[in-house]
Protein backbone atom coordinates (compact mmCIF):
# COMPACT_ATOMS: atom_id res chain seq x y z
CA UNK A 1 0.00 0.00 0.00
CA UNK A 2 2.83 2.38 0.85
CA UNK A 3 4.43 1.65 -2.53
CA UNK A 4 1.17 2.44 -4.36
CA UNK A 5 0.83 5.70 -2.43
CA UNK A 6 4.42 6.63 -3.31
CA UNK A 7 3.81 5.99 -7.01
CA UNK A 8 0.60 8.08 -6.92
CA UNK A 9 2.31 10.99 -5.18
CA UNK A 10 5.23 10.87 -7.61
CA UNK A 11 2.88 10.91 -10.62
CA UNK A 12 0.97 13.84 -9.13
CA UNK A 13 4.16 15.77 -8.50
CA UNK A 14 5.31 15.15 -12.08
CA UNK A 15 1.98 16.14 -13.66
CA UNK A 16 2.44 18.60 -16.51
CA UNK A 17 1.61 22.26 -15.98
CA UNK A 18 0.74 24.72 -18.73
CA UNK A 19 1.67 28.14 -17.40
CA UNK A 20 -0.09 30.88 -19.36
CA UNK A 21 0.67 34.62 -19.30
CA UNK A 22 -2.58 36.63 -19.51
CA UNK A 23 -4.30 39.88 -18.64
CA UNK A 24 -6.94 39.64 -15.86
CA UNK A 25 -9.10 42.44 -17.32
CA UNK A 26 -8.92 42.29 -21.10
CA UNK A 27 -12.17 40.95 -22.52
CA UNK A 28 -12.94 39.45 -24.95
CA UNK A 29 -9.47 37.91 -24.81
CA UNK A 30 -9.01 37.07 -21.14
CA UNK A 31 -10.03 37.91 -17.61
CA UNK A 32 -9.41 36.51 -14.15
CA UNK A 33 -12.75 34.66 -14.26
CA UNK A 34 -11.65 32.72 -17.34
CA UNK A 35 -14.41 34.17 -19.53
CA UNK A 36 -12.32 35.28 -22.53
CA UNK A 37 -11.88 33.30 -25.71
CA UNK A 38 -8.13 33.08 -25.10
CA UNK A 39 -8.93 31.54 -21.70
CA UNK A 40 -11.18 29.03 -23.42
CA UNK A 41 -8.58 28.16 -26.05
CA UNK A 42 -5.92 27.76 -23.35
CA UNK A 43 -8.25 25.30 -21.61
CA UNK A 44 -8.57 23.32 -24.85
CA UNK A 45 -4.79 23.20 -25.28
CA UNK A 46 -4.16 22.23 -21.66
CA UNK A 47 -6.75 19.47 -21.80
CA UNK A 48 -5.26 18.10 -25.02
CA UNK A 49 -1.79 18.04 -23.48
CA UNK A 50 -3.03 16.48 -20.24
CA UNK A 51 -1.69 19.50 -18.36
CA UNK A 52 -2.92 21.56 -15.43
CA UNK A 53 -3.67 25.12 -16.59
CA UNK A 54 -2.27 27.92 -14.40
CA UNK A 55 -1.99 31.67 -15.01
CA UNK A 56 0.39 34.49 -14.35
CA UNK A 57 -1.83 37.57 -14.41
CA UNK A 58 -0.32 40.83 -15.62
CA UNK A 59 -1.82 43.89 -17.30
CA UNK A 60 -1.01 43.68 -21.00
CA UNK A 61 0.90 46.89 -21.29
CA UNK A 62 4.44 47.81 -22.21
CA UNK A 63 6.78 45.31 -20.59
CA UNK A 64 4.15 42.55 -20.44
CA UNK A 65 6.32 39.88 -22.08
CA UNK A 66 9.47 41.02 -20.28
CA UNK A 67 7.77 40.81 -16.89
CA UNK A 68 6.02 37.49 -17.48
CA UNK A 69 7.38 35.09 -20.10
CA UNK A 70 10.94 36.38 -20.15
CA UNK A 71 11.01 36.53 -16.35
CA UNK A 72 10.24 32.80 -16.26
CA UNK A 73 6.88 33.22 -14.55
CA UNK A 74 4.94 31.53 -17.37
CA UNK A 75 5.58 29.75 -20.65
CA UNK A 76 2.81 30.55 -23.17
CA UNK A 77 1.32 33.82 -24.40
CA UNK A 78 -1.98 33.48 -26.30
CA UNK A 79 -3.08 36.01 -28.90
CA UNK A 80 0.25 37.30 -30.21
CA UNK A 81 0.92 38.55 -33.76
CA UNK A 82 2.56 35.76 -35.72
CA UNK A 83 5.46 37.99 -36.77
CA UNK A 84 6.39 39.10 -33.24
CA UNK A 85 10.15 38.67 -33.30
CA UNK A 86 10.73 38.46 -29.54
CA UNK A 87 8.81 35.16 -29.39
CA UNK A 88 8.71 31.85 -31.22
CA UNK A 89 5.14 31.67 -32.43
CA UNK A 90 2.83 28.82 -33.34
CA UNK A 91 1.01 28.36 -36.61
CA UNK A 92 -1.71 31.06 -36.70
CA UNK A 93 -5.16 30.01 -35.52
CA UNK A 94 -7.03 33.03 -36.89
CA UNK A 95 -6.58 36.15 -39.00
CA UNK A 96 -8.46 39.34 -38.28
CA UNK A 97 -8.24 43.01 -39.16
CA UNK A 98 -9.11 46.46 -38.02
CA UNK A 99 -12.73 47.28 -38.78
CA UNK A 100 -14.96 50.31 -39.18
CA UNK A 101 -17.73 50.39 -36.57
CA UNK A 102 -20.83 52.47 -37.32
CA UNK A 103 -24.43 52.49 -36.25
CA UNK A 104 -26.55 50.35 -38.53
CA UNK A 105 -28.52 53.48 -39.49
CA UNK A 106 -25.31 55.42 -40.18
CA UNK A 107 -22.99 55.68 -43.19
CA UNK A 108 -21.64 52.41 -44.60
CA UNK A 109 -17.94 53.27 -44.75
CA UNK A 110 -15.60 50.57 -46.09
CA UNK A 111 -12.40 52.41 -47.05
CA UNK A 112 -9.97 54.96 -45.67
CA UNK A 113 -10.39 56.68 -49.03
CA UNK A 114 -14.10 57.43 -48.45
CA UNK A 115 -14.40 61.25 -48.66
CA UNK A 116 -17.13 61.27 -46.00
CA UNK A 117 -14.52 60.51 -43.36
CA UNK A 118 -13.29 64.10 -43.52
CA UNK A 119 -16.50 65.35 -41.92
CA UNK A 120 -17.03 62.60 -39.37
CA UNK A 121 -16.10 62.31 -35.70
CA UNK A 122 -13.84 59.27 -35.77
CA UNK A 123 -12.85 57.26 -32.73
CA UNK A 124 -9.38 55.71 -32.88
CA UNK A 125 -7.48 53.44 -30.54
CA UNK A 126 -4.33 54.74 -28.89
CA UNK A 127 -1.82 52.03 -28.06
CA UNK A 128 0.57 51.89 -25.12
CA UNK A 129 1.03 53.95 -22.00
CA UNK A 130 2.33 56.81 -24.13
CA UNK A 131 -0.72 56.84 -26.44
CA UNK A 132 1.17 55.76 -29.55
CA UNK A 133 -0.63 55.79 -32.86
CA UNK A 134 -2.31 52.61 -34.09
CA UNK A 135 -2.09 51.69 -37.80
CA UNK A 136 -5.51 53.24 -38.56
CA UNK A 137 -4.42 56.56 -37.04
CA UNK A 138 -1.40 56.53 -39.33
CA UNK A 139 -3.58 55.66 -42.32
CA UNK A 140 -5.95 58.55 -41.58
CA UNK A 141 -3.03 60.89 -41.00
CA UNK A 142 -1.55 59.99 -44.41
CA UNK A 143 -4.79 61.31 -45.91
CA UNK A 144 -4.86 64.46 -43.81
CA UNK A 145 -7.90 63.26 -41.85
CA UNK A 146 -6.93 64.50 -38.41
CA UNK A 147 -9.30 67.30 -37.46
CA UNK A 148 -12.09 65.22 -35.93
CA UNK A 149 -10.24 62.28 -34.38
CA UNK A 150 -11.14 61.23 -30.84
CA UNK A 151 -8.60 59.02 -29.07
CA UNK A 152 -9.55 56.10 -26.83
CA UNK A 153 -6.68 54.37 -25.02
CA UNK A 154 -6.71 50.61 -25.57
CA UNK A 155 -5.99 50.15 -21.87
CA UNK A 156 -8.48 52.76 -20.68
CA UNK A 157 -9.48 52.96 -17.03
CA UNK A 158 -8.07 49.69 -15.77
CA UNK A 159 -9.96 50.00 -12.48
CA UNK A 160 -13.22 49.47 -14.41
CA UNK A 161 -14.25 46.24 -16.13
CA UNK A 162 -13.72 45.89 -19.88
CA UNK A 163 -11.80 49.14 -20.49
CA UNK A 164 -11.41 48.51 -24.27
CA UNK A 165 -15.20 48.64 -24.70
CA UNK A 166 -15.41 52.44 -24.39
CA UNK A 167 -14.72 53.19 -28.06
CA UNK A 168 -17.52 50.88 -29.23
CA UNK A 169 -19.91 52.25 -26.61
CA UNK A 170 -19.15 55.74 -27.94
CA UNK A 171 -20.42 54.74 -31.40
CA UNK A 172 -23.58 53.26 -29.93
CA UNK A 173 -24.29 56.39 -27.85
CA UNK A 174 -23.69 58.77 -30.77
CA UNK A 175 -20.68 60.38 -29.11
CA UNK A 176 -18.76 59.64 -32.31
CA UNK A 177 -19.93 58.80 -35.84
CA UNK A 178 -17.51 55.97 -36.56
CA UNK A 179 -14.68 54.09 -34.89
CA UNK A 180 -11.75 52.13 -36.26
CA UNK A 181 -11.22 49.20 -33.89
CA UNK A 182 -9.26 45.95 -33.78
CA UNK A 183 -11.71 43.33 -35.04
CA UNK A 184 -12.08 40.95 -32.07
CA UNK A 185 -12.76 43.85 -29.71
CA UNK A 186 -15.29 45.35 -32.10
CA UNK A 187 -17.13 42.10 -32.77
CA UNK A 188 -17.52 41.22 -29.12
CA UNK A 189 -18.56 44.60 -27.73
CA UNK A 190 -20.73 45.64 -30.69
CA UNK A 191 -22.97 42.64 -30.07
CA UNK A 192 -23.54 43.87 -26.51
CA UNK A 193 -24.84 47.36 -27.36
CA UNK A 194 -28.49 48.37 -27.19
CA UNK A 195 -28.48 49.74 -30.74
CA UNK A 196 -27.46 47.66 -33.79
CA UNK A 197 -23.96 48.37 -35.05
CA UNK A 198 -22.30 47.55 -38.37
CA UNK A 199 -18.78 46.10 -38.60
CA UNK A 200 -16.83 46.36 -41.86
CA UNK A 201 -13.20 45.28 -42.37
CA UNK A 202 -11.12 48.29 -43.40
CA UNK A 203 -9.64 48.78 -46.84
CA UNK A 204 -6.99 48.86 -48.04
CA UNK A 205 -5.85 45.91 -45.97
CA UNK A 206 -2.25 47.04 -46.34
CA UNK A 207 -1.93 50.81 -46.55
CA UNK A 208 1.41 51.47 -48.14
CA UNK A 209 4.36 49.06 -48.03
CA UNK A 210 4.63 48.70 -44.26
CA UNK A 211 1.27 49.51 -42.69
CA UNK A 212 -0.82 46.32 -42.42
CA UNK A 213 -4.37 46.38 -41.08
CA UNK A 214 -4.60 42.58 -40.99
CA UNK A 215 -2.75 40.25 -38.64
CA UNK A 216 -2.32 36.52 -38.26
CA UNK A 217 -2.65 35.59 -34.60
CA UNK A 218 -0.69 32.82 -32.89
CA UNK A 219 0.46 31.75 -29.45
CA UNK A 220 4.00 32.57 -28.41
CA UNK A 221 6.68 30.81 -26.37
CA UNK A 222 10.30 31.64 -25.56
CA UNK A 223 12.46 31.41 -28.67
CA UNK A 224 14.35 28.41 -27.33
CA UNK A 225 11.20 26.50 -26.32
CA UNK A 226 10.57 24.71 -29.59
CA UNK A 227 9.24 21.58 -27.85
CA UNK A 228 6.35 23.46 -26.24
CA UNK A 229 5.68 25.25 -29.51
CA UNK A 230 5.37 21.89 -31.25
CA UNK A 231 3.03 20.53 -28.59
CA UNK A 232 0.78 23.59 -28.73
CA UNK A 233 0.77 23.52 -32.54
CA UNK A 234 -0.46 19.93 -32.40
CA UNK A 235 -3.25 20.80 -29.98
CA UNK A 236 -4.38 23.79 -32.05
CA UNK A 237 -4.47 21.66 -35.18
CA UNK A 238 -6.38 18.80 -33.57
CA UNK A 239 -9.03 21.17 -32.18
CA UNK A 240 -9.31 23.58 -35.11
CA UNK A 241 -13.04 23.01 -35.62
CA UNK A 242 -13.74 23.60 -31.93
CA UNK A 243 -11.57 26.73 -31.86
CA UNK A 244 -13.19 28.13 -35.02
CA UNK A 245 -16.62 27.68 -33.44
CA UNK A 246 -15.44 29.42 -30.29
CA UNK A 247 -14.10 32.41 -32.22
CA UNK A 248 -17.40 32.66 -34.06
CA UNK A 249 -19.28 32.54 -30.76
CA UNK A 250 -17.27 35.56 -29.55
CA UNK A 251 -17.95 37.49 -32.77
CA UNK A 252 -14.34 37.59 -34.01
CA UNK A 253 -14.30 38.95 -37.60
CA UNK A 254 -12.29 36.44 -39.63
CA UNK A 255 -10.45 36.96 -42.89
CA UNK A 256 -9.22 33.36 -43.02
CA UNK A 257 -12.53 31.51 -42.72
CA UNK A 258 -15.11 32.03 -45.48
CA UNK A 259 -18.60 32.34 -44.08
CA UNK A 260 -17.52 33.55 -40.65
CA UNK A 261 -19.78 36.31 -39.34
CA UNK A 262 -18.68 39.90 -39.89
CA UNK A 263 -21.45 42.01 -38.44
PDB file of N, CA, C and O in Angstrom, residues 148-195:
ATOM      1  N   UNK A 148     -10.964  65.658 -36.750  1.00  0.00           N
ATOM      2  CA  UNK A 148     -12.090  65.218 -35.931  1.00  0.00           C
ATOM      3  C   UNK A 148     -11.824  63.869 -35.263  1.00  0.00           C
ATOM      4  O   UNK A 148     -12.764  63.128 -34.962  1.00  0.00           O
ATOM      5  N   UNK A 149     -10.565  63.549 -35.025  1.00  0.00           N
ATOM      6  CA  UNK A 149     -10.239  62.277 -34.384  1.00  0.00           C
ATOM      7  C   UNK A 149     -10.421  62.384 -32.871  1.00  0.00           C
ATOM      8  O   UNK A 149     -10.081  63.393 -32.261  1.00  0.00           O
ATOM      9  N   UNK A 150     -10.962  61.311 -32.303  1.00  0.00           N
ATOM     10  CA  UNK A 150     -11.141  61.227 -30.843  1.00  0.00           C
ATOM     11  C   UNK A 150     -10.403  59.976 -30.377  1.00  0.00           C
ATOM     12  O   UNK A 150     -10.711  58.871 -30.827  1.00  0.00           O
ATOM     13  N   UNK A 151      -9.427  60.143 -29.489  1.00  0.00           N
ATOM     14  CA  UNK A 151      -8.605  59.015 -29.067  1.00  0.00           C
ATOM     15  C   UNK A 151      -9.179  58.280 -27.871  1.00  0.00           C
ATOM     16  O   UNK A 151      -9.659  58.894 -26.908  1.00  0.00           O
ATOM     17  N   UNK A 152      -9.126  56.964 -27.937  1.00  0.00           N
ATOM     18  CA  UNK A 152      -9.554  56.102 -26.829  1.00  0.00           C
ATOM     19  C   UNK A 152      -8.411  55.132 -26.512  1.00  0.00           C
ATOM     20  O   UNK A 152      -8.097  54.262 -27.326  1.00  0.00           O
ATOM     21  N   UNK A 153      -7.775  55.283 -25.356  1.00  0.00           N
ATOM     22  CA  UNK A 153      -6.678  54.372 -25.024  1.00  0.00           C
ATOM     23  C   UNK A 153      -7.155  52.923 -24.994  1.00  0.00           C
ATOM     24  O   UNK A 153      -8.232  52.622 -24.465  1.00  0.00           O
ATOM     25  N   UNK A 154      -6.374  52.032 -25.599  1.00  0.00           N
ATOM     26  CA  UNK A 154      -6.713  50.614 -25.574  1.00  0.00           C
ATOM     27  C   UNK A 154      -6.846  50.129 -24.136  1.00  0.00           C
ATOM     28  O   UNK A 154      -7.728  49.333 -23.806  1.00  0.00           O
ATOM     29  N   UNK A 155      -5.978  50.629 -23.255  1.00  0.00           N
ATOM     30  CA  UNK A 155      -5.992  50.152 -21.872  1.00  0.00           C
ATOM     31  C   UNK A 155      -7.079  50.825 -21.053  1.00  0.00           C
ATOM     32  O   UNK A 155      -7.632  50.234 -20.149  1.00  0.00           O
ATOM     33  N   UNK A 156      -7.389  52.069 -21.350  1.00  0.00           N
ATOM     34  CA  UNK A 156      -8.484  52.757 -20.683  1.00  0.00           C
ATOM     35  C   UNK A 156      -8.329  52.815 -19.177  1.00  0.00           C
ATOM     36  O   UNK A 156      -7.227  52.746 -18.626  1.00  0.00           O
ATOM     37  N   UNK A 157      -9.459  52.923 -18.493  1.00  0.00           N
ATOM     38  CA  UNK A 157      -9.484  52.961 -17.029  1.00  0.00           C
ATOM     39  C   UNK A 157      -9.435  51.528 -16.516  1.00  0.00           C
ATOM     40  O   UNK A 157     -10.448  50.835 -16.465  1.00  0.00           O
ATOM     41  N   UNK A 158      -8.257  51.101 -16.110  1.00  0.00           N
ATOM     42  CA  UNK A 158      -8.072  49.689 -15.766  1.00  0.00           C
ATOM     43  C   UNK A 158      -8.779  49.310 -14.469  1.00  0.00           C
ATOM     44  O   UNK A 158      -8.949  48.138 -14.165  1.00  0.00           O
ATOM     45  N   UNK A 159      -9.228  50.303 -13.709  1.00  0.00           N
ATOM     46  CA  UNK A 159      -9.965  50.003 -12.478  1.00  0.00           C
ATOM     47  C   UNK A 159     -11.402  49.591 -12.777  1.00  0.00           C
ATOM     48  O   UNK A 159     -12.095  49.059 -11.908  1.00  0.00           O
ATOM     49  N   UNK A 160     -11.859  49.834 -13.998  1.00  0.00           N
ATOM     50  CA  UNK A 160     -13.217  49.468 -14.414  1.00  0.00           C
ATOM     51  C   UNK A 160     -13.165  48.205 -15.262  1.00  0.00           C
ATOM     52  O   UNK A 160     -12.159  47.921 -15.905  1.00  0.00           O
ATOM     53  N   UNK A 161     -14.243  47.431 -15.283  1.00  0.00           N
ATOM     54  CA  UNK A 161     -14.249  46.236 -16.128  1.00  0.00           C
ATOM     55  C   UNK A 161     -14.296  46.600 -17.604  1.00  0.00           C
ATOM     56  O   UNK A 161     -14.882  47.612 -17.992  1.00  0.00           O
ATOM     57  N   UNK A 162     -13.662  45.773 -18.419  1.00  0.00           N
ATOM     58  CA  UNK A 162     -13.719  45.888 -19.880  1.00  0.00           C
ATOM     59  C   UNK A 162     -13.331  47.274 -20.409  1.00  0.00           C
ATOM     60  O   UNK A 162     -14.076  47.890 -21.171  1.00  0.00           O
ATOM     61  N   UNK A 163     -12.165  47.788 -20.033  1.00  0.00           N
ATOM     62  CA  UNK A 163     -11.800  49.139 -20.491  1.00  0.00           C
ATOM     63  C   UNK A 163     -11.765  49.305 -22.003  1.00  0.00           C
ATOM     64  O   UNK A 163     -12.081  50.398 -22.494  1.00  0.00           O
ATOM     65  N   UNK A 164     -11.434  48.273 -22.822  1.00  0.00           N
ATOM     66  CA  UNK A 164     -11.411  48.512 -24.266  1.00  0.00           C
ATOM     67  C   UNK A 164     -12.780  48.757 -24.883  1.00  0.00           C
ATOM     68  O   UNK A 164     -12.867  49.157 -26.046  1.00  0.00           O
ATOM     69  N   UNK A 165     -13.859  48.516 -24.134  1.00  0.00           N
ATOM     70  CA  UNK A 165     -15.204  48.642 -24.703  1.00  0.00           C
ATOM     71  C   UNK A 165     -15.612  50.082 -24.958  1.00  0.00           C
ATOM     72  O   UNK A 165     -16.555  50.335 -25.719  1.00  0.00           O
ATOM     73  N   UNK A 166     -14.925  51.057 -24.366  1.00  0.00           N
ATOM     74  CA  UNK A 166     -15.407  52.436 -24.394  1.00  0.00           C
ATOM     75  C   UNK A 166     -15.562  52.990 -25.806  1.00  0.00           C
ATOM     76  O   UNK A 166     -16.506  53.714 -26.097  1.00  0.00           O
ATOM     77  N   UNK A 167     -14.662  52.628 -26.698  1.00  0.00           N
ATOM     78  CA  UNK A 167     -14.719  53.190 -28.057  1.00  0.00           C
ATOM     79  C   UNK A 167     -15.949  52.677 -28.806  1.00  0.00           C
ATOM     80  O   UNK A 167     -16.588  53.412 -29.556  1.00  0.00           O
ATOM     81  N   UNK A 168     -16.322  51.425 -28.577  1.00  0.00           N
ATOM     82  CA  UNK A 168     -17.515  50.875 -29.233  1.00  0.00           C
ATOM     83  C   UNK A 168     -18.772  51.471 -28.600  1.00  0.00           C
ATOM     84  O   UNK A 168     -19.740  51.798 -29.311  1.00  0.00           O
ATOM     85  N   UNK A 169     -18.772  51.625 -27.295  1.00  0.00           N
ATOM     86  CA  UNK A 169     -19.912  52.249 -26.610  1.00  0.00           C
ATOM     87  C   UNK A 169     -20.129  53.683 -27.104  1.00  0.00           C
ATOM     88  O   UNK A 169     -21.276  54.154 -27.178  1.00  0.00           O
ATOM     89  N   UNK A 170     -19.036  54.368 -27.456  1.00  0.00           N
ATOM     90  CA  UNK A 170     -19.153  55.745 -27.943  1.00  0.00           C
ATOM     91  C   UNK A 170     -19.867  55.810 -29.288  1.00  0.00           C
ATOM     92  O   UNK A 170     -20.600  56.762 -29.572  1.00  0.00           O
ATOM     93  N   UNK A 171     -19.674  54.796 -30.125  1.00  0.00           N
ATOM     94  CA  UNK A 171     -20.418  54.745 -31.398  1.00  0.00           C
ATOM     95  C   UNK A 171     -21.899  54.518 -31.113  1.00  0.00           C
ATOM     96  O   UNK A 171     -22.773  55.182 -31.676  1.00  0.00           O
ATOM     97  N   UNK A 172     -22.182  53.588 -30.233  1.00  0.00           N
ATOM     98  CA  UNK A 172     -23.581  53.263 -29.930  1.00  0.00           C
ATOM     99  C   UNK A 172     -24.323  54.462 -29.337  1.00  0.00           C
ATOM    100  O   UNK A 172     -25.497  54.684 -29.636  1.00  0.00           O
ATOM    101  N   UNK A 173     -23.632  55.253 -28.517  1.00  0.00           N
ATOM    102  CA  UNK A 173     -24.288  56.389 -27.854  1.00  0.00           C
ATOM    103  C   UNK A 173     -24.394  57.614 -28.751  1.00  0.00           C
ATOM    104  O   UNK A 173     -25.099  58.573 -28.411  1.00  0.00           O
ATOM    105  N   UNK A 174     -23.689  57.612 -29.890  1.00  0.00           N
ATOM    106  CA  UNK A 174     -23.694  58.773 -30.774  1.00  0.00           C
ATOM    107  C   UNK A 174     -22.635  59.795 -30.427  1.00  0.00           C
ATOM    108  O   UNK A 174     -22.584  60.871 -31.034  1.00  0.00           O
ATOM    109  N   UNK A 175     -21.772  59.476 -29.475  1.00  0.00           N
ATOM    110  CA  UNK A 175     -20.679  60.380 -29.112  1.00  0.00           C
ATOM    111  C   UNK A 175     -19.733  60.596 -30.290  1.00  0.00           C
ATOM    112  O   UNK A 175     -19.179  61.679 -30.469  1.00  0.00           O
ATOM    113  N   UNK A 176     -19.552  59.550 -31.086  1.00  0.00           N
ATOM    114  CA  UNK A 176     -18.763  59.641 -32.314  1.00  0.00           C
ATOM    115  C   UNK A 176     -19.563  58.999 -33.444  1.00  0.00           C
ATOM    116  O   UNK A 176     -20.504  58.247 -33.199  1.00  0.00           O
ATOM    117  N   UNK A 177     -19.193  59.316 -34.684  1.00  0.00           N
ATOM    118  CA  UNK A 177     -19.928  58.799 -35.842  1.00  0.00           C
ATOM    119  C   UNK A 177     -19.426  57.430 -36.285  1.00  0.00           C
ATOM    120  O   UNK A 177     -20.188  56.638 -36.859  1.00  0.00           O
ATOM    121  N   UNK A 178     -18.148  57.183 -36.057  1.00  0.00           N
ATOM    122  CA  UNK A 178     -17.511  55.969 -36.559  1.00  0.00           C
ATOM    123  C   UNK A 178     -16.282  55.709 -35.712  1.00  0.00           C
ATOM    124  O   UNK A 178     -15.670  56.637 -35.171  1.00  0.00           O
ATOM    125  N   UNK A 179     -15.923  54.448 -35.581  1.00  0.00           N
ATOM    126  CA  UNK A 179     -14.682  54.093 -34.893  1.00  0.00           C
ATOM    127  C   UNK A 179     -13.914  53.100 -35.747  1.00  0.00           C
ATOM    128  O   UNK A 179     -14.502  52.346 -36.523  1.00  0.00           O
ATOM    129  N   UNK A 180     -12.598  53.118 -35.603  1.00  0.00           N
ATOM    130  CA  UNK A 180     -11.747  52.127 -36.255  1.00  0.00           C
ATOM    131  C   UNK A 180     -11.120  51.299 -35.133  1.00  0.00           C
ATOM    132  O   UNK A 180     -10.336  51.813 -34.338  1.00  0.00           O
ATOM    133  N   UNK A 181     -11.493  50.019 -35.072  1.00  0.00           N
ATOM    134  CA  UNK A 181     -11.215  49.198 -33.889  1.00  0.00           C
ATOM    135  C   UNK A 181     -10.646  47.856 -34.323  1.00  0.00           C
ATOM    136  O   UNK A 181     -11.027  47.322 -35.383  1.00  0.00           O
ATOM    137  N   UNK A 182      -9.763  47.296 -33.517  1.00  0.00           N
ATOM    138  CA  UNK A 182      -9.262  45.953 -33.777  1.00  0.00           C
ATOM    139  C   UNK A 182     -10.438  44.983 -33.758  1.00  0.00           C
ATOM    140  O   UNK A 182     -11.266  44.990 -32.865  1.00  0.00           O
ATOM    141  N   UNK A 183     -10.528  44.132 -34.776  1.00  0.00           N
ATOM    142  CA  UNK A 183     -11.711  43.326 -35.044  1.00  0.00           C
ATOM    143  C   UNK A 183     -12.291  42.538 -33.883  1.00  0.00           C
ATOM    144  O   UNK A 183     -13.503  42.618 -33.617  1.00  0.00           O
ATOM    145  N   UNK A 184     -11.492  41.733 -33.165  1.00  0.00           N
ATOM    146  CA  UNK A 184     -12.081  40.947 -32.070  1.00  0.00           C
ATOM    147  C   UNK A 184     -12.727  41.796 -30.992  1.00  0.00           C
ATOM    148  O   UNK A 184     -13.777  41.418 -30.445  1.00  0.00           O
ATOM    149  N   UNK A 185     -12.137  42.944 -30.683  1.00  0.00           N
ATOM    150  CA  UNK A 185     -12.757  43.853 -29.714  1.00  0.00           C
ATOM    151  C   UNK A 185     -14.090  44.365 -30.246  1.00  0.00           C
ATOM    152  O   UNK A 185     -15.106  44.372 -29.534  1.00  0.00           O
ATOM    153  N   UNK A 186     -14.075  44.797 -31.505  1.00  0.00           N
ATOM    154  CA  UNK A 186     -15.285  45.353 -32.101  1.00  0.00           C
ATOM    155  C   UNK A 186     -16.407  44.322 -32.155  1.00  0.00           C
ATOM    156  O   UNK A 186     -17.552  44.604 -31.788  1.00  0.00           O
ATOM    157  N   UNK A 187     -16.093  43.119 -32.622  1.00  0.00           N
ATOM    158  CA  UNK A 187     -17.129  42.101 -32.769  1.00  0.00           C
ATOM    159  C   UNK A 187     -17.788  41.740 -31.453  1.00  0.00           C
ATOM    160  O   UNK A 187     -19.012  41.567 -31.383  1.00  0.00           O
ATOM    161  N   UNK A 188     -16.986  41.634 -30.418  1.00  0.00           N
ATOM    162  CA  UNK A 188     -17.518  41.216 -29.115  1.00  0.00           C
ATOM    163  C   UNK A 188     -18.366  42.317 -28.484  1.00  0.00           C
ATOM    164  O   UNK A 188     -19.500  42.068 -28.057  1.00  0.00           O
ATOM    165  N   UNK A 189     -17.845  43.527 -28.440  1.00  0.00           N
ATOM    166  CA  UNK A 189     -18.558  44.597 -27.730  1.00  0.00           C
ATOM    167  C   UNK A 189     -19.700  45.178 -28.549  1.00  0.00           C
ATOM    168  O   UNK A 189     -20.688  45.656 -27.979  1.00  0.00           O
ATOM    169  N   UNK A 190     -19.622  45.145 -29.879  1.00  0.00           N
ATOM    170  CA  UNK A 190     -20.726  45.642 -30.694  1.00  0.00           C
ATOM    171  C   UNK A 190     -21.984  44.825 -30.461  1.00  0.00           C
ATOM    172  O   UNK A 190     -23.104  45.355 -30.439  1.00  0.00           O
ATOM    173  N   UNK A 191     -21.820  43.520 -30.284  1.00  0.00           N
ATOM    174  CA  UNK A 191     -22.973  42.643 -30.070  1.00  0.00           C
ATOM    175  C   UNK A 191     -23.653  42.894 -28.729  1.00  0.00           C
ATOM    176  O   UNK A 191     -24.765  42.416 -28.501  1.00  0.00           O
ATOM    177  N   UNK A 192     -23.011  43.639 -27.858  1.00  0.00           N
ATOM    178  CA  UNK A 192     -23.543  43.873 -26.514  1.00  0.00           C
ATOM    179  C   UNK A 192     -24.108  45.279 -26.341  1.00  0.00           C
ATOM    180  O   UNK A 192     -24.430  45.688 -25.224  1.00  0.00           O
ATOM    181  N   UNK A 193     -24.257  46.031 -27.434  1.00  0.00           N
ATOM    182  CA  UNK A 193     -24.840  47.364 -27.360  1.00  0.00           C
ATOM    183  C   UNK A 193     -26.350  47.309 -27.569  1.00  0.00           C
ATOM    184  O   UNK A 193     -26.873  46.364 -28.159  1.00  0.00           O
ATOM    185  N   UNK A 194     -27.028  48.331 -27.102  1.00  0.00           N
ATOM    186  CA  UNK A 194     -28.487  48.365 -27.188  1.00  0.00           C
ATOM    187  C   UNK A 194     -28.974  48.771 -28.570  1.00  0.00           C
ATOM    188  O   UNK A 194     -30.140  48.559 -28.902  1.00  0.00           O
ATOM    189  N   UNK A 195     -28.110  49.370 -29.365  1.00  0.00           N
ATOM    190  CA  UNK A 195     -28.485  49.736 -30.737  1.00  0.00           C
ATOM    191  C   UNK A 195     -27.656  48.872 -31.697  1.00  0.00           C
ATOM    192  O   UNK A 195     -26.519  48.520 -31.387  1.00  0.00           O
TER     193      UNK A 195
END
